Coordinates of C-alpha atoms in Angstrom, one line a residue:
X191 CA -8.6 -20.5 42.5
X192 CA -7.6 -18.9 39.2
X193 CA -6.3 -15.3 39.5
X194 CA -6.7 -13.1 36.5
X195 CA -3.5 -11.1 35.9
X196 CA -5.3 -8.3 34.2
X197 CA -8.5 -7.8 36.2
X198 CA -9.1 -4.2 35.2
X199 CA -8.7 -5.0 31.5
X200 CA -11.1 -7.9 31.7
X201 CA -13.7 -6.2 33.9
X202 CA -17.1 -6.1 32.2
X203 CA -18.6 -2.7 31.4
X204 CA -22.3 -1.8 31.1
X205 CA -23.2 0.8 28.4
X206 CA -27.0 1.3 28.5
X207 CA -28.3 -1.9 26.9
X208 CA -24.9 -3.4 26.2
X209 CA -22.7 -5.5 28.5
X210 CA -19.0 -5.5 27.3
X211 CA -17.1 -8.6 28.3
X212 CA -13.9 -6.7 28.7
X213 CA -12.4 -3.2 28.2
X214 CA -10.8 -3.8 24.8
X215 CA -12.4 -2.2 21.7
X216 CA -11.2 -3.2 18.2
X217 CA -11.0 0.2 16.6
X218 CA -12.5 0.8 13.2
X219 CA -10.2 0.2 10.2
X220 CA -11.2 0.8 6.6
X221 CA -10.3 -1.9 4.2
X222 CA -10.7 -1.0 0.5
X223 CA -12.7 -4.2 0.0
X224 CA -16.1 -2.7 -0.8
X225 CA -17.4 -3.8 -4.2
X226 CA -20.7 -2.6 -5.5
X227 CA -21.3 -0.7 -2.3
X228 CA -20.9 -3.7 0.0
X229 CA -18.0 -5.3 1.9
X230 CA -16.6 -8.5 0.2
X231 CA -15.9 -11.8 1.9
X232 CA -12.4 -10.7 2.8
X233 CA -13.8 -7.8 4.8
X234 CA -16.3 -10.0 6.5
X235 CA -13.7 -12.6 7.6
X236 CA -11.3 -9.8 8.6
X237 CA -13.9 -8.6 11.1
X238 CA -14.7 -12.1 12.2
X239 CA -11.0 -12.6 13.0
X240 CA -11.1 -9.6 15.4
X241 CA -14.2 -11.1 17.1
X242 CA -12.6 -14.5 17.4
X243 CA -9.6 -12.9 19.1
X244 CA -11.6 -11.8 22.1
X245 CA -12.2 -8.0 21.7
X246 CA -15.4 -6.8 23.5
X247 CA -16.4 -4.4 20.6
X248 CA -15.6 -5.0 16.9
X249 CA -16.2 -2.0 14.7
X250 CA -16.8 -1.8 11.0
X251 CA -15.0 1.2 9.7
X252 CA -15.9 4.3 7.7
X253 CA -19.6 3.8 6.9
X254 CA -20.5 6.9 4.9
X255 CA -23.7 8.6 5.9
X256 CA -24.6 10.3 2.6
X257 CA -23.3 11.1 -0.9
X258 CA -20.9 14.0 -0.8
X259 CA -19.2 12.7 2.4
X260 CA -17.2 9.8 1.0
X261 CA -13.5 9.5 1.6
X262 CA -13.4 5.9 0.7
X263 CA -15.5 3.7 -1.7
X264 CA -19.0 4.0 -0.3
X265 CA -20.9 1.3 1.6
X266 CA -24.4 1.6 0.2
X267 CA -27.3 1.3 2.7
X268 CA -29.6 -0.5 0.3
X269 CA -32.2 -3.3 0.9
X270 CA -30.0 -5.5 -1.3
X271 CA -27.0 -5.0 1.0
X272 CA -28.8 -5.5 4.2
X273 CA -28.0 -9.2 4.3
X274 CA -24.3 -8.6 3.9
X275 CA -24.2 -6.2 6.8
X276 CA -26.4 -8.6 8.7
X277 CA -23.8 -11.3 8.2
X278 CA -21.0 -9.0 9.5
X279 CA -23.0 -8.4 12.7
X280 CA -23.8 -12.1 13.0
X281 CA -20.1 -13.3 12.8
X282 CA -19.2 -10.7 15.4
X283 CA -21.9 -11.8 17.7
X284 CA -21.0 -15.5 17.3
X285 CA -17.8 -14.9 19.2
X286 CA -19.4 -12.9 22.0
X287 CA -18.5 -9.4 20.8
X288 CA -20.6 -6.3 20.4
X289 CA -21.0 -5.3 16.7
X290 CA -20.4 -1.6 16.1
X291 CA -20.2 0.6 13.0
X292 CA -18.4 3.9 12.5
X293 CA -20.4 6.6 10.9
X294 CA -18.4 9.2 8.9
X295 CA -18.7 12.2 6.7
X296 CA -15.4 13.6 5.3
X297 CA -16.4 17.2 4.8
X298 CA -13.6 19.1 3.1
X299 CA -11.4 15.9 3.3
X300 CA -13.6 13.8 1.0
X301 CA -12.2 12.3 -2.2
X302 CA -14.4 13.5 -5.1
X303 CA -14.0 10.2 -7.1
X304 CA -16.0 8.3 -4.4
X305 CA -19.0 10.7 -4.6
X306 CA -21.7 10.8 -7.3
X307 CA -23.0 14.4 -7.0
X308 CA -20.2 16.9 -6.6
X309 CA -22.7 19.6 -5.8
X310 CA -23.1 17.9 -2.5
X311 CA -19.4 18.4 -1.4
X312 CA -19.8 20.6 1.6
X313 CA -17.8 21.7 4.7
X314 CA -18.3 24.1 7.5
X315 CA -16.7 27.1 5.7
X316 CA -16.1 25.9 2.1
X317 CA -12.8 25.7 0.3
X318 CA -10.5 23.1 -1.4
X319 CA -9.4 20.1 0.6
X320 CA -6.1 18.1 0.5
X321 CA -7.7 15.6 -1.8
X322 CA -8.9 18.2 -4.3
X323 CA -12.5 18.4 -3.2
X324 CA -14.1 21.8 -3.9
X325 CA -16.6 22.3 -1.1
X326 CA -19.1 25.0 -0.4
X327 CA -20.0 26.3 3.0
X328 CA -22.9 24.3 4.5
X329 CA -26.4 25.9 4.6
X330 CA -29.1 25.1 7.1
X331 CA -30.6 22.8 4.5
X332 CA -27.3 21.0 4.1
X333 CA -27.1 20.5 7.8
X334 CA -30.5 19.0 7.9
X335 CA -29.6 16.6 5.1
X336 CA -26.4 15.5 6.7
X337 CA -27.9 15.1 10.2
X338 CA -30.7 13.0 8.7
X339 CA -28.1 11.0 6.9
X340 CA -26.4 10.2 10.2
X341 CA -29.8 9.2 11.7
X342 CA -30.9 7.2 8.7
X343 CA -27.6 5.3 8.5
X344 CA -27.6 4.5 12.2
X345 CA -31.1 3.1 11.9
X346 CA -30.1 1.0 8.9
X347 CA -27.2 -0.7 10.6
X348 CA -29.2 -1.3 13.8
X349 CA -31.8 -3.0 11.5
X350 CA -29.0 -5.1 10.0
X351 CA -28.2 -6.4 13.4
X352 CA -25.5 -4.1 14.7
X353 CA -25.7 -3.3 18.4
X354 CA -24.4 0.3 18.4
X355 CA -22.9 3.0 16.2
X356 CA -19.7 5.0 16.7
X357 CA -20.2 8.6 15.5
X358 CA -16.9 9.8 14.1
X359 CA -16.2 13.2 15.5
X360 CA -12.5 13.2 15.2
X361 CA -9.5 12.9 12.8
X362 CA -10.4 16.0 10.7
X363 CA -13.7 14.7 9.4
X364 CA -16.8 17.0 9.1
X365 CA -17.9 17.2 12.7
X366 CA -14.3 17.9 13.8
X367 CA -14.1 20.6 11.2
X368 CA -17.0 22.3 12.9
X369 CA -15.4 22.0 16.3
X370 CA -12.0 23.3 15.1
X371 CA -11.4 27.1 15.3
X372 CA -8.9 26.6 12.5
X373 CA -11.2 25.1 9.9
X374 CA -14.5 26.6 11.1
X375 CA -14.4 30.3 10.1
X376 CA -18.2 30.8 10.0
X377 CA -19.6 34.1 11.3
X378 CA -23.1 32.7 12.2
X379 CA -24.4 30.7 15.1
X380 CA -22.3 27.7 14.0
X381 CA -18.9 29.5 14.2
X382 CA -16.8 31.6 16.5
X383 CA -17.2 30.6 20.1
X384 CA -16.9 27.0 21.3
X385 CA -20.6 27.0 22.1
X386 CA -21.4 27.8 18.5
X387 CA -18.8 25.4 17.0
X388 CA -20.3 22.6 19.1
X389 CA -23.8 23.3 17.9
X390 CA -23.9 21.2 14.7
X391 CA -22.0 18.1 16.1
X392 CA -24.4 18.1 19.0
X393 CA -27.4 18.4 16.7
X394 CA -26.1 15.3 14.8
X395 CA -25.7 13.3 18.0
X396 CA -29.2 14.4 19.1
X397 CA -30.7 13.3 15.8
X398 CA -29.1 9.8 16.1
X399 CA -30.3 9.5 19.7
X400 CA -33.8 10.4 18.8
X401 CA -33.8 8.0 15.9
X402 CA -32.4 5.0 17.9
X403 CA -34.5 5.7 21.0
X404 CA -33.6 5.8 24.7
X405 CA -32.4 2.2 25.2
X406 CA -29.8 1.9 22.5
X407 CA -26.1 2.6 23.4
X408 CA -24.4 5.2 21.2
X409 CA -20.6 5.8 21.0
X410 CA -18.6 8.8 19.8
X411 CA -15.0 9.1 18.6
X412 CA -13.3 12.4 19.2
X413 CA -9.9 14.0 18.9
X414 CA -8.9 15.1 22.3
X415 CA -6.7 18.0 21.0
X416 CA -5.6 19.5 17.7
X417 CA -2.1 19.7 19.2
X418 CA -1.8 23.3 17.9
X419 CA -1.8 26.6 19.8
X420 CA -4.7 27.8 17.7
X421 CA -6.7 24.6 17.8
X422 CA -9.1 23.1 20.3
X423 CA -7.8 21.7 23.5
X424 CA -8.7 18.8 25.9
X425 CA -10.6 21.3 28.0
X426 CA -12.6 22.3 25.0
X427 CA -13.4 18.6 24.2
X428 CA -14.3 18.1 27.9
X429 CA -16.9 20.8 27.5
X430 CA -18.2 19.3 24.3
X431 CA -18.5 15.8 25.9
X432 CA -20.2 17.3 28.9
X433 CA -23.0 18.3 26.5
X434 CA -22.7 15.2 24.2
X435 CA -23.1 12.8 27.1
X436 CA -26.8 13.5 27.1
X437 CA -26.9 11.5 23.8
X438 CA -23.9 9.1 23.9
X439 CA -22.7 6.5 26.4
X440 CA -19.0 6.2 25.8
X441 CA -16.3 8.3 24.0
X442 CA -13.1 7.1 22.4
X443 CA -10.4 9.7 22.7
X444 CA -7.9 10.0 19.8
X445 CA -6.0 13.0 18.5
X446 CA -5.6 15.3 15.5
X447 CA -2.2 15.5 13.7
X448 CA -1.4 12.5 11.5
X449 CA 1.8 11.7 13.3
X450 CA -0.2 11.2 16.5
X451 CA -3.1 9.4 14.8
X452 CA -0.8 7.1 13.0
X453 CA 2.3 6.9 15.2
X454 CA 5.6 5.5 14.1
X455 CA 8.2 4.0 16.4
X456 CA 9.5 7.6 16.9
X457 CA 6.7 8.4 19.3
X458 CA 6.2 6.8 22.7
X459 CA 3.5 4.2 23.3
X460 CA 0.1 5.5 24.4
X461 CA 0.8 8.9 22.8
X462 CA -2.9 10.0 23.3
X463 CA -3.5 8.7 26.8
X464 CA -2.7 12.1 28.2
X465 CA -5.7 13.6 26.3
X466 CA -8.2 11.2 27.8
X467 CA -6.6 11.7 31.2
X468 CA -6.9 15.5 30.9
X469 CA -10.6 15.3 29.9
X470 CA -11.3 13.0 32.9
X471 CA -9.6 15.3 35.3
X472 CA -11.9 18.2 34.4
X473 CA -14.7 16.3 36.2
X474 CA -17.2 17.3 33.6
X475 CA -17.5 14.0 31.8
X476 CA -19.3 11.2 33.5
X477 CA -19.5 8.6 30.6
X478 CA -16.6 6.1 30.2
X479 CA -13.6 7.2 28.1
X480 CA -11.6 4.8 26.0
X481 CA -8.1 5.8 24.8
X482 CA -6.5 4.9 21.5
X483 CA -3.0 5.3 20.1
X484 CA -0.2 2.8 20.3
X485 CA -1.8 0.7 23.0
X486 CA 0.3 -2.4 22.3
X487 CA 0.8 -4.4 25.4
X488 CA -1.6 -5.9 28.0
X489 CA 0.3 -4.6 30.9
X490 CA 0.3 -1.1 29.4
X491 CA -3.5 -1.3 28.9
X492 CA -4.0 -2.6 32.5
X493 CA -2.0 0.2 34.0
X494 CA -3.9 2.9 32.0
X495 CA -7.2 1.6 33.3
X496 CA -6.0 0.9 36.9
X497 CA -4.5 4.3 37.2
X498 CA -7.8 5.9 36.2
X499 CA -6.4 7.7 33.1
X500 CA -9.1 6.0 31.0
X501 CA -11.9 3.5 31.4
X502 CA -10.9 1.2 28.5
X503 CA -8.6 0.9 25.5
X504 CA -9.2 0.9 21.8
X505 CA -6.7 -1.0 19.8
X506 CA -6.2 -0.8 16.0
X507 CA -2.8 -1.9 14.8
X508 CA -2.1 -4.1 17.8
X509 CA -5.2 -6.2 16.7
X510 CA -4.1 -6.1 13.1
X511 CA -0.8 -7.6 14.1
X512 CA -2.5 -10.2 16.3
X513 CA -6.3 -10.3 16.5
X514 CA -6.0 -12.9 19.3
X515 CA -4.2 -10.4 21.6
X516 CA -7.2 -10.3 24.0
X517 CA -7.7 -14.0 24.1
X518 CA -4.0 -14.7 24.6
X519 CA -3.9 -12.0 27.3
X520 CA -6.7 -13.5 29.4
X521 CA -5.3 -17.1 28.9
X522 CA -1.8 -16.1 30.3
X523 CA -0.2 -16.4 26.8
X524 CA 1.0 -12.8 26.6
X525 CA 4.4 -14.0 25.3
X526 CA 2.7 -15.5 22.3
X527 CA 1.2 -12.2 21.2
X528 CA 2.6 -11.2 17.8
X529 CA 3.9 -7.6 18.3
X530 CA 2.9 -4.7 16.1
X531 CA 5.9 -2.8 14.5
X532 CA 4.0 0.5 14.1
X533 CA 5.5 0.4 10.5
X534 CA 2.1 1.5 9.1
X535 CA 2.4 -0.9 6.2
X536 CA -1.2 -1.8 6.8
X537 CA -2.5 1.8 6.4
X538 CA -0.1 2.7 3.6
X539 CA -0.6 -0.4 1.6
X540 CA -4.4 -0.1 1.8
X541 CA -4.3 3.5 0.7
X542 CA -1.7 3.1 -1.9
X543 CA -2.7 -0.1 -3.7
X544 CA -6.0 -1.1 -2.1
X545 CA -4.3 -4.3 -0.9
X546 CA -4.1 -4.5 2.9
X547 CA -0.9 -6.1 4.1
X548 CA 0.3 -6.5 7.7
X549 CA 4.1 -6.9 7.9
X550 CA 4.0 -9.4 10.7
X551 CA 0.8 -11.4 10.2
X552 CA 0.2 -13.0 6.8
X553 CA -3.4 -14.0 7.9
X554 CA -4.7 -10.5 8.5
X555 CA -7.1 -9.3 5.8
X556 CA -6.5 -12.6 3.9
X557 CA -8.6 -14.8 6.1
X558 CA -10.9 -15.7 3.2
X559 CA -8.0 -17.6 1.6
X560 CA -5.9 -18.6 4.6
X561 CA -8.2 -19.0 7.5
X562 CA -7.6 -17.6 10.9
X563 CA -4.2 -17.3 12.6
X564 CA -4.5 -20.0 15.2
X565 CA -5.9 -22.6 12.9
X566 CA -2.9 -23.6 10.6
X567 CA -3.7 -26.8 8.8
X568 CA -1.3 -29.7 9.5
X569 CA 0.7 -31.1 6.6
X570 CA -0.7 -34.2 5.0
X571 CA 2.8 -35.6 4.6
X572 CA 5.4 -34.9 7.3
X573 CA 8.8 -34.0 5.8
X574 CA 12.3 -33.2 6.8
X575 CA 12.9 -29.5 6.3
X576 CA 16.2 -27.7 6.4
X577 CA 16.1 -23.9 6.8
X578 CA 19.2 -21.9 6.1
X579 CA 19.4 -18.5 7.8
X580 CA 18.1 -17.3 11.1
X581 CA 16.8 -13.9 10.1
X582 CA 13.1 -13.1 10.0
X583 CA 12.4 -15.1 6.9
X584 CA 14.1 -18.2 8.2
X585 CA 12.6 -17.9 11.7
X586 CA 9.1 -17.5 10.3
X587 CA 9.6 -20.4 8.0
X588 CA 10.7 -22.6 10.9
X589 CA 7.8 -21.6 13.1
X590 CA 5.3 -22.3 10.3
X591 CA 6.8 -25.5 9.1
X592 CA 7.1 -26.9 12.6
X593 CA 3.5 -25.9 13.4
X594 CA 2.4 -28.0 10.4
X595 CA 4.2 -31.0 11.8
X596 CA 7.4 -31.2 9.8
X597 CA 10.7 -32.1 11.2
X598 CA 12.6 -28.8 11.0
X599 CA 16.3 -28.0 11.3
X600 CA 17.4 -24.3 11.2
X601 CA 21.1 -23.6 10.5
X602 CA 22.4 -20.2 11.3
X603 CA 26.1 -19.5 10.5
X604 CA 26.5 -16.8 13.2
X605 CA 26.2 -17.2 16.9
X606 CA 22.8 -15.6 17.3
X607 CA 19.3 -15.6 15.7
X608 CA 17.6 -12.6 14.3
X609 CA 19.7 -11.7 11.3
X610 CA 19.7 -8.0 10.4
X611 CA 17.0 -7.4 13.0
X612 CA 19.7 -7.7 15.7
X613 CA 20.5 -4.1 15.0
X614 CA 17.4 -3.3 17.1
X615 CA 19.3 -4.4 20.3
X616 CA 21.3 -1.1 20.1
X617 CA 18.7 1.3 18.7
X618 CA 16.5 2.7 21.4
X619 CA 13.9 3.9 18.9
X620 CA 13.3 0.4 17.6
X621 CA 11.6 -1.1 20.6
X622 CA 8.7 -2.3 18.5
X623 CA 10.9 -4.1 15.9
X624 CA 13.1 -5.5 18.7
X625 CA 10.0 -7.0 20.4
X626 CA 9.1 -8.6 17.1
X627 CA 12.6 -10.0 16.6
X628 CA 12.5 -11.4 20.1
X629 CA 9.1 -12.9 19.5
X630 CA 10.3 -14.7 16.4
X631 CA 13.3 -16.1 18.2
X632 CA 11.2 -17.2 21.2
X633 CA 8.5 -18.9 19.0
X634 CA 11.2 -20.6 16.8
X635 CA 12.9 -21.9 19.9
X636 CA 9.6 -23.2 21.3
X637 CA 8.4 -24.7 18.0
X638 CA 10.3 -27.9 18.3
X639 CA 12.6 -27.1 15.5
X640 CA 16.3 -28.1 15.9
X641 CA 18.3 -24.9 15.9
X642 CA 22.0 -25.0 15.0
X643 CA 24.1 -21.9 15.6
X644 CA 27.6 -21.3 14.1
X645 CA 26.6 -23.8 11.4
X646 CA 27.1 -23.6 7.7
X647 CA 24.7 -25.4 5.4
X648 CA 27.4 -27.5 3.7
X649 CA 27.3 -30.9 2.0
X650 CA 28.0 -32.7 5.3
X651 CA 25.0 -31.2 7.0
X652 CA 22.7 -31.8 4.0
X653 CA 23.9 -35.4 3.9
X654 CA 23.2 -35.9 7.6
X655 CA 19.7 -34.4 7.5
X656 CA 18.7 -35.6 4.0
X657 CA 16.0 -33.0 3.7
X658 CA 12.9 -33.3 1.6
X659 CA 12.8 -29.5 1.4
X660 CA 15.4 -26.7 1.8
X661 CA 14.3 -23.1 2.4
X662 CA 17.2 -20.7 1.9
X663 CA 16.9 -17.3 3.7
X664 CA 20.4 -15.9 3.5
X665 CA 19.4 -12.3 3.1
X666 CA 21.2 -9.6 1.2
X667 CA 24.6 -7.8 1.1
X668 CA 25.3 -4.1 1.0
X669 CA 26.2 -2.5 -2.3
X670 CA 29.7 -1.0 -1.9
X671 CA 29.9 2.4 -3.7
X672 CA 33.1 1.7 -5.6
X673 CA 32.0 4.4 -8.0
X674 CA 32.7 7.1 -5.4
X675 CA 36.3 8.1 -5.0
X676 CA 37.6 7.3 -1.5
X677 CA 34.8 4.8 -0.8
X678 CA 37.2 2.7 1.3
X679 CA 37.2 5.5 3.9
X680 CA 33.5 4.9 4.7
X681 CA 31.6 2.0 6.4
X682 CA 28.2 0.6 5.7
X683 CA 25.5 2.0 7.9
X684 CA 25.0 -1.3 9.7
X685 CA 28.6 -1.0 11.1
X686 CA 27.1 1.6 13.5
X687 CA 25.2 -1.3 15.1
X688 CA 27.3 -4.4 14.5
X689 CA 30.9 -3.2 15.1
X690 CA 31.2 -3.1 18.9
X691 CA 34.5 -1.2 19.0
X692 CA 33.6 1.4 16.3
X693 CA 34.4 5.0 17.1
X694 CA 32.0 7.5 15.6
X695 CA 32.8 11.2 15.4
X696 CA 30.6 13.9 16.6
X697 CA 29.9 15.0 13.0
X698 CA 28.7 12.2 10.7
X699 CA 27.8 12.1 7.0
X700 CA 25.6 9.4 5.4
X701 CA 25.8 8.8 1.6
X702 CA 22.4 7.4 0.7
X703 CA 19.0 8.5 2.0
X704 CA 16.9 5.4 1.8
X705 CA 15.3 4.0 5.0
X706 CA 18.5 2.3 6.2
X707 CA 20.6 5.5 5.8
X708 CA 17.9 7.8 7.3
X709 CA 16.9 5.6 10.2
X710 CA 20.5 4.9 11.2
X711 CA 21.1 8.7 10.9
X712 CA 18.2 9.3 13.3
X713 CA 19.7 6.8 15.8
X714 CA 23.0 8.6 15.8
X715 CA 21.4 12.0 16.0
X716 CA 19.4 10.9 19.0
X717 CA 22.7 10.1 20.6
X718 CA 23.9 13.6 20.2
X719 CA 25.7 13.4 16.8
X720 CA 25.4 16.1 14.2
X721 CA 24.3 14.2 11.1
X722 CA 24.0 15.1 7.4
X723 CA 22.4 12.7 4.9
X724 CA 23.1 13.1 1.2
X725 CA 20.6 11.6 -1.2
X726 CA 21.1 11.7 -5.0
X727 CA 17.4 11.5 -5.8
X728 CA 14.9 14.3 -5.3
X729 CA 13.3 12.6 -2.3
X730 CA 14.6 10.7 0.6
X731 CA 13.3 7.5 2.2
X732 CA 11.7 6.6 -1.1
X733 CA 11.2 3.1 0.2
X734 CA 8.9 4.4 3.0
X735 CA 5.2 4.8 2.1
X736 CA 3.1 7.9 2.8
X737 CA 2.1 8.0 6.4
X738 CA 5.3 6.3 7.7
X739 CA 7.3 8.8 5.8
X740 CA 5.5 11.7 7.6
X741 CA 6.7 10.2 10.8
X742 CA 10.2 9.9 9.5
X743 CA 10.1 13.6 8.4
X744 CA 8.9 14.7 11.8
X745 CA 11.6 12.6 13.5
X746 CA 14.3 14.1 11.3
X747 CA 13.1 17.6 12.3
X748 CA 13.0 16.6 16.0
X749 CA 16.5 15.2 16.0
X750 CA 18.0 17.8 13.8
X751 CA 19.1 15.6 10.9
X752 CA 20.0 17.6 7.8
X753 CA 18.8 15.8 4.7
X754 CA 20.1 17.1 1.4
X755 CA 18.4 15.8 -1.8
X756 CA 19.6 16.0 -5.4
X757 CA 23.1 15.7 -3.9
X758 CA 25.6 13.4 -5.8
X759 CA 28.5 12.3 -3.7
X760 CA 31.8 12.5 -5.8
X761 CA 34.5 11.9 -3.2
X762 CA 34.8 10.7 0.4
X763 CA 37.7 12.3 2.4
X764 CA 39.0 12.3 5.9
X765 CA 37.0 15.4 6.5
X766 CA 33.6 14.5 5.0
X767 CA 32.0 14.1 1.6
X768 CA 32.4 16.3 -1.5
X769 CA 29.2 16.4 -3.4
X770 CA 27.5 18.1 -6.3
X771 CA 24.2 19.9 -6.2
X772 CA 22.6 22.4 -8.5
X773 CA 25.8 22.7 -10.5
X774 CA 27.9 23.5 -7.5
X775 CA 30.6 21.5 -5.7
X776 CA 30.1 21.5 -1.9
X777 CA 31.3 19.7 1.1
X778 CA 29.4 18.0 4.0
X779 CA 31.9 18.0 6.9
X780 CA 32.2 14.9 9.1
X781 CA 34.7 12.8 10.9
X782 CA 32.8 9.6 10.2
X783 CA 31.2 8.6 6.9
X784 CA 28.7 5.8 6.3
X785 CA 27.1 4.7 3.1
X786 CA 23.7 3.1 2.4
X787 CA 23.3 3.0 -1.3
X788 CA 21.3 -0.2 -1.6
X789 CA 21.4 -3.9 -0.9
X790 CA 21.9 -6.8 -3.3
X791 CA 20.1 -10.2 -2.8
X792 CA 22.4 -13.0 -1.9
X793 CA 21.6 -15.8 -4.3
X794 CA 24.9 -17.6 -4.0
X795 CA 23.9 -20.4 -1.7
X796 CA 20.7 -21.1 -3.5
X797 CA 22.7 -21.5 -6.8
X798 CA 24.9 -24.0 -5.0
X799 CA 22.1 -26.0 -3.3
X800 CA 19.2 -25.8 -5.8
X801 CA 19.5 -29.5 -6.8
X802 CA 20.3 -31.0 -3.4
X803 CA 16.8 -31.7 -2.3
X804 CA 13.5 -32.4 -4.1
X805 CA 12.3 -28.9 -3.2
X806 CA 14.7 -25.9 -2.8
X807 CA 13.2 -22.4 -2.2
X808 CA 14.8 -19.0 -1.9
X809 CA 13.0 -16.5 0.3
X810 CA 13.3 -13.1 2.0
X811 CA 16.0 -10.6 1.0
X812 CA 17.9 -13.5 -0.7
X813 CA 15.2 -13.5 -3.3
X814 CA 14.1 -9.8 -3.4
X815 CA 15.5 -7.1 -1.2
X816 CA 12.7 -5.6 0.8
X817 CA 11.5 -4.9 4.4
X818 CA 10.1 -7.1 7.2
X819 CA 6.9 -7.9 5.4
X820 CA 8.7 -9.5 2.5
X821 CA 10.8 -11.6 4.8
X822 CA 8.0 -12.8 7.1
X823 CA 5.5 -13.4 4.3
X824 CA 8.1 -15.2 2.2
X825 CA 9.1 -17.5 5.0
X826 CA 5.5 -18.2 5.9
X827 CA 4.4 -19.1 2.4
X828 CA 7.5 -21.2 1.6
X829 CA 6.7 -23.3 4.7
X830 CA 3.1 -23.5 3.7
X831 CA 4.1 -25.0 0.4
X832 CA 6.1 -27.8 1.9

């Protein structure tokens, strides 16, 4: 008889009128793919991908409840849009999942440009938000309007075919602003004591319950703590939920503080599990609690539930990296799960350019064009493909080309696969990236591709294979700062990983404060080194986007890395680096000096081989220096074009 390896994770759960097929919730994500107040086809297919992957609940993110509360382009609850939302519910249902929608009001955190009537910008206590929203303190009339907006919006989505709603009462949005003693400075019955601060959020939940009736399941998302001495605590949120459970059937427990909401590799997995556990331990909350925050692995999720710290798990980025994670888990294919890097490229790209990109999964958010991850179309004509380079671009190209039925040979000049990602083998903070590197190697070795190590792509190899297509993924080379006097006394940052016999002094200086320099500095600082980073520009880690950079800044503070910007290195000596800043000549002392002043694409082999097959393609850092997303996507699409 079959034995399910994850019985707690797969155990069904009854929530009033709903039966969840397992304990995995696909958390709400906002895609900036709303046009004319409705999600476009990319958004619909993105949510269908999550449902196909096997999650029990799939949630449409950030459905605004009324004008004045929009942080993102509004989803309009009009009769004309009902069919679009109905189609979303339908595609979720087709794969056995529960269709949920997250109801939000941004309060002081709204973005004015997404709201029509700026007189409706309100918050508990008034003031100016981080996005420039000028809000006024809510009146009793405002509260009635907003509460009715929650109820109206909930009713609309249920009419469209959704099974439940998730009322967002976390992450600094309006209802959290009421709960917070930091943001709520009201002196009336809605401010001051916890009982008063809970009053309006509970009123909203009551309004939604009354509108949807006694049989409909309702979910709530909360932050379990503000993680500040003057903020609300898990005990406060247990008290809130003890009252809220009269109206709601399950709570998802997250956290305030961006670095805990959007964790980087510098935080441990499951960084918010302790909050759900603390709330459960009070004994006040009888409804199921789901936990969210770096739940990345089936065994991790199983242990959380089995140990009683939470009743289920909510996954966001793990299901962006691989929507099929639940399906693969329950089919004993865990080693095929594409790991999340916690690089936050998804969140940052969506916020920065309105173009959602997952570093490790080219299909995610692009299903309308590419289809779904496990349905790669076979090639019409099978060809011989030579891939040169065993880094992430080459490995992904080999996996994709072999999956399409081509005869693939991968030649790697060194003795190991992984390319530059092999640095993760000695950086304890890069567990997520190391898992992904190992995944690529494992899947390439299983793909059926012939893998040749210690092999140069010379004329003899090309003549032997006679490839129809060559994909060159030779990466990039460090720029050597010959313009700095004494440059020969320094080593490139990667030497800290790849030179096994290197001796590194207790005090270290890095010249160059991009991601390579800063993250290598963090690794050495975590080992107890005293590290200084000199960056010539006025900002460091400029190649990191918004939320990830916040995580880098927090890690630098934690590990005591000194980062000096507007600092131009002029000489490297035995005792450190002489630099200029603000018209002064200063010295950063250190017995070891590393540089990371940029990388240069290695085009040399491409220029040698460009005419030695009918199709020759340069990908990854060999074409354009970038990060993992450029390498993976470049290798994938090159193989797709063969």
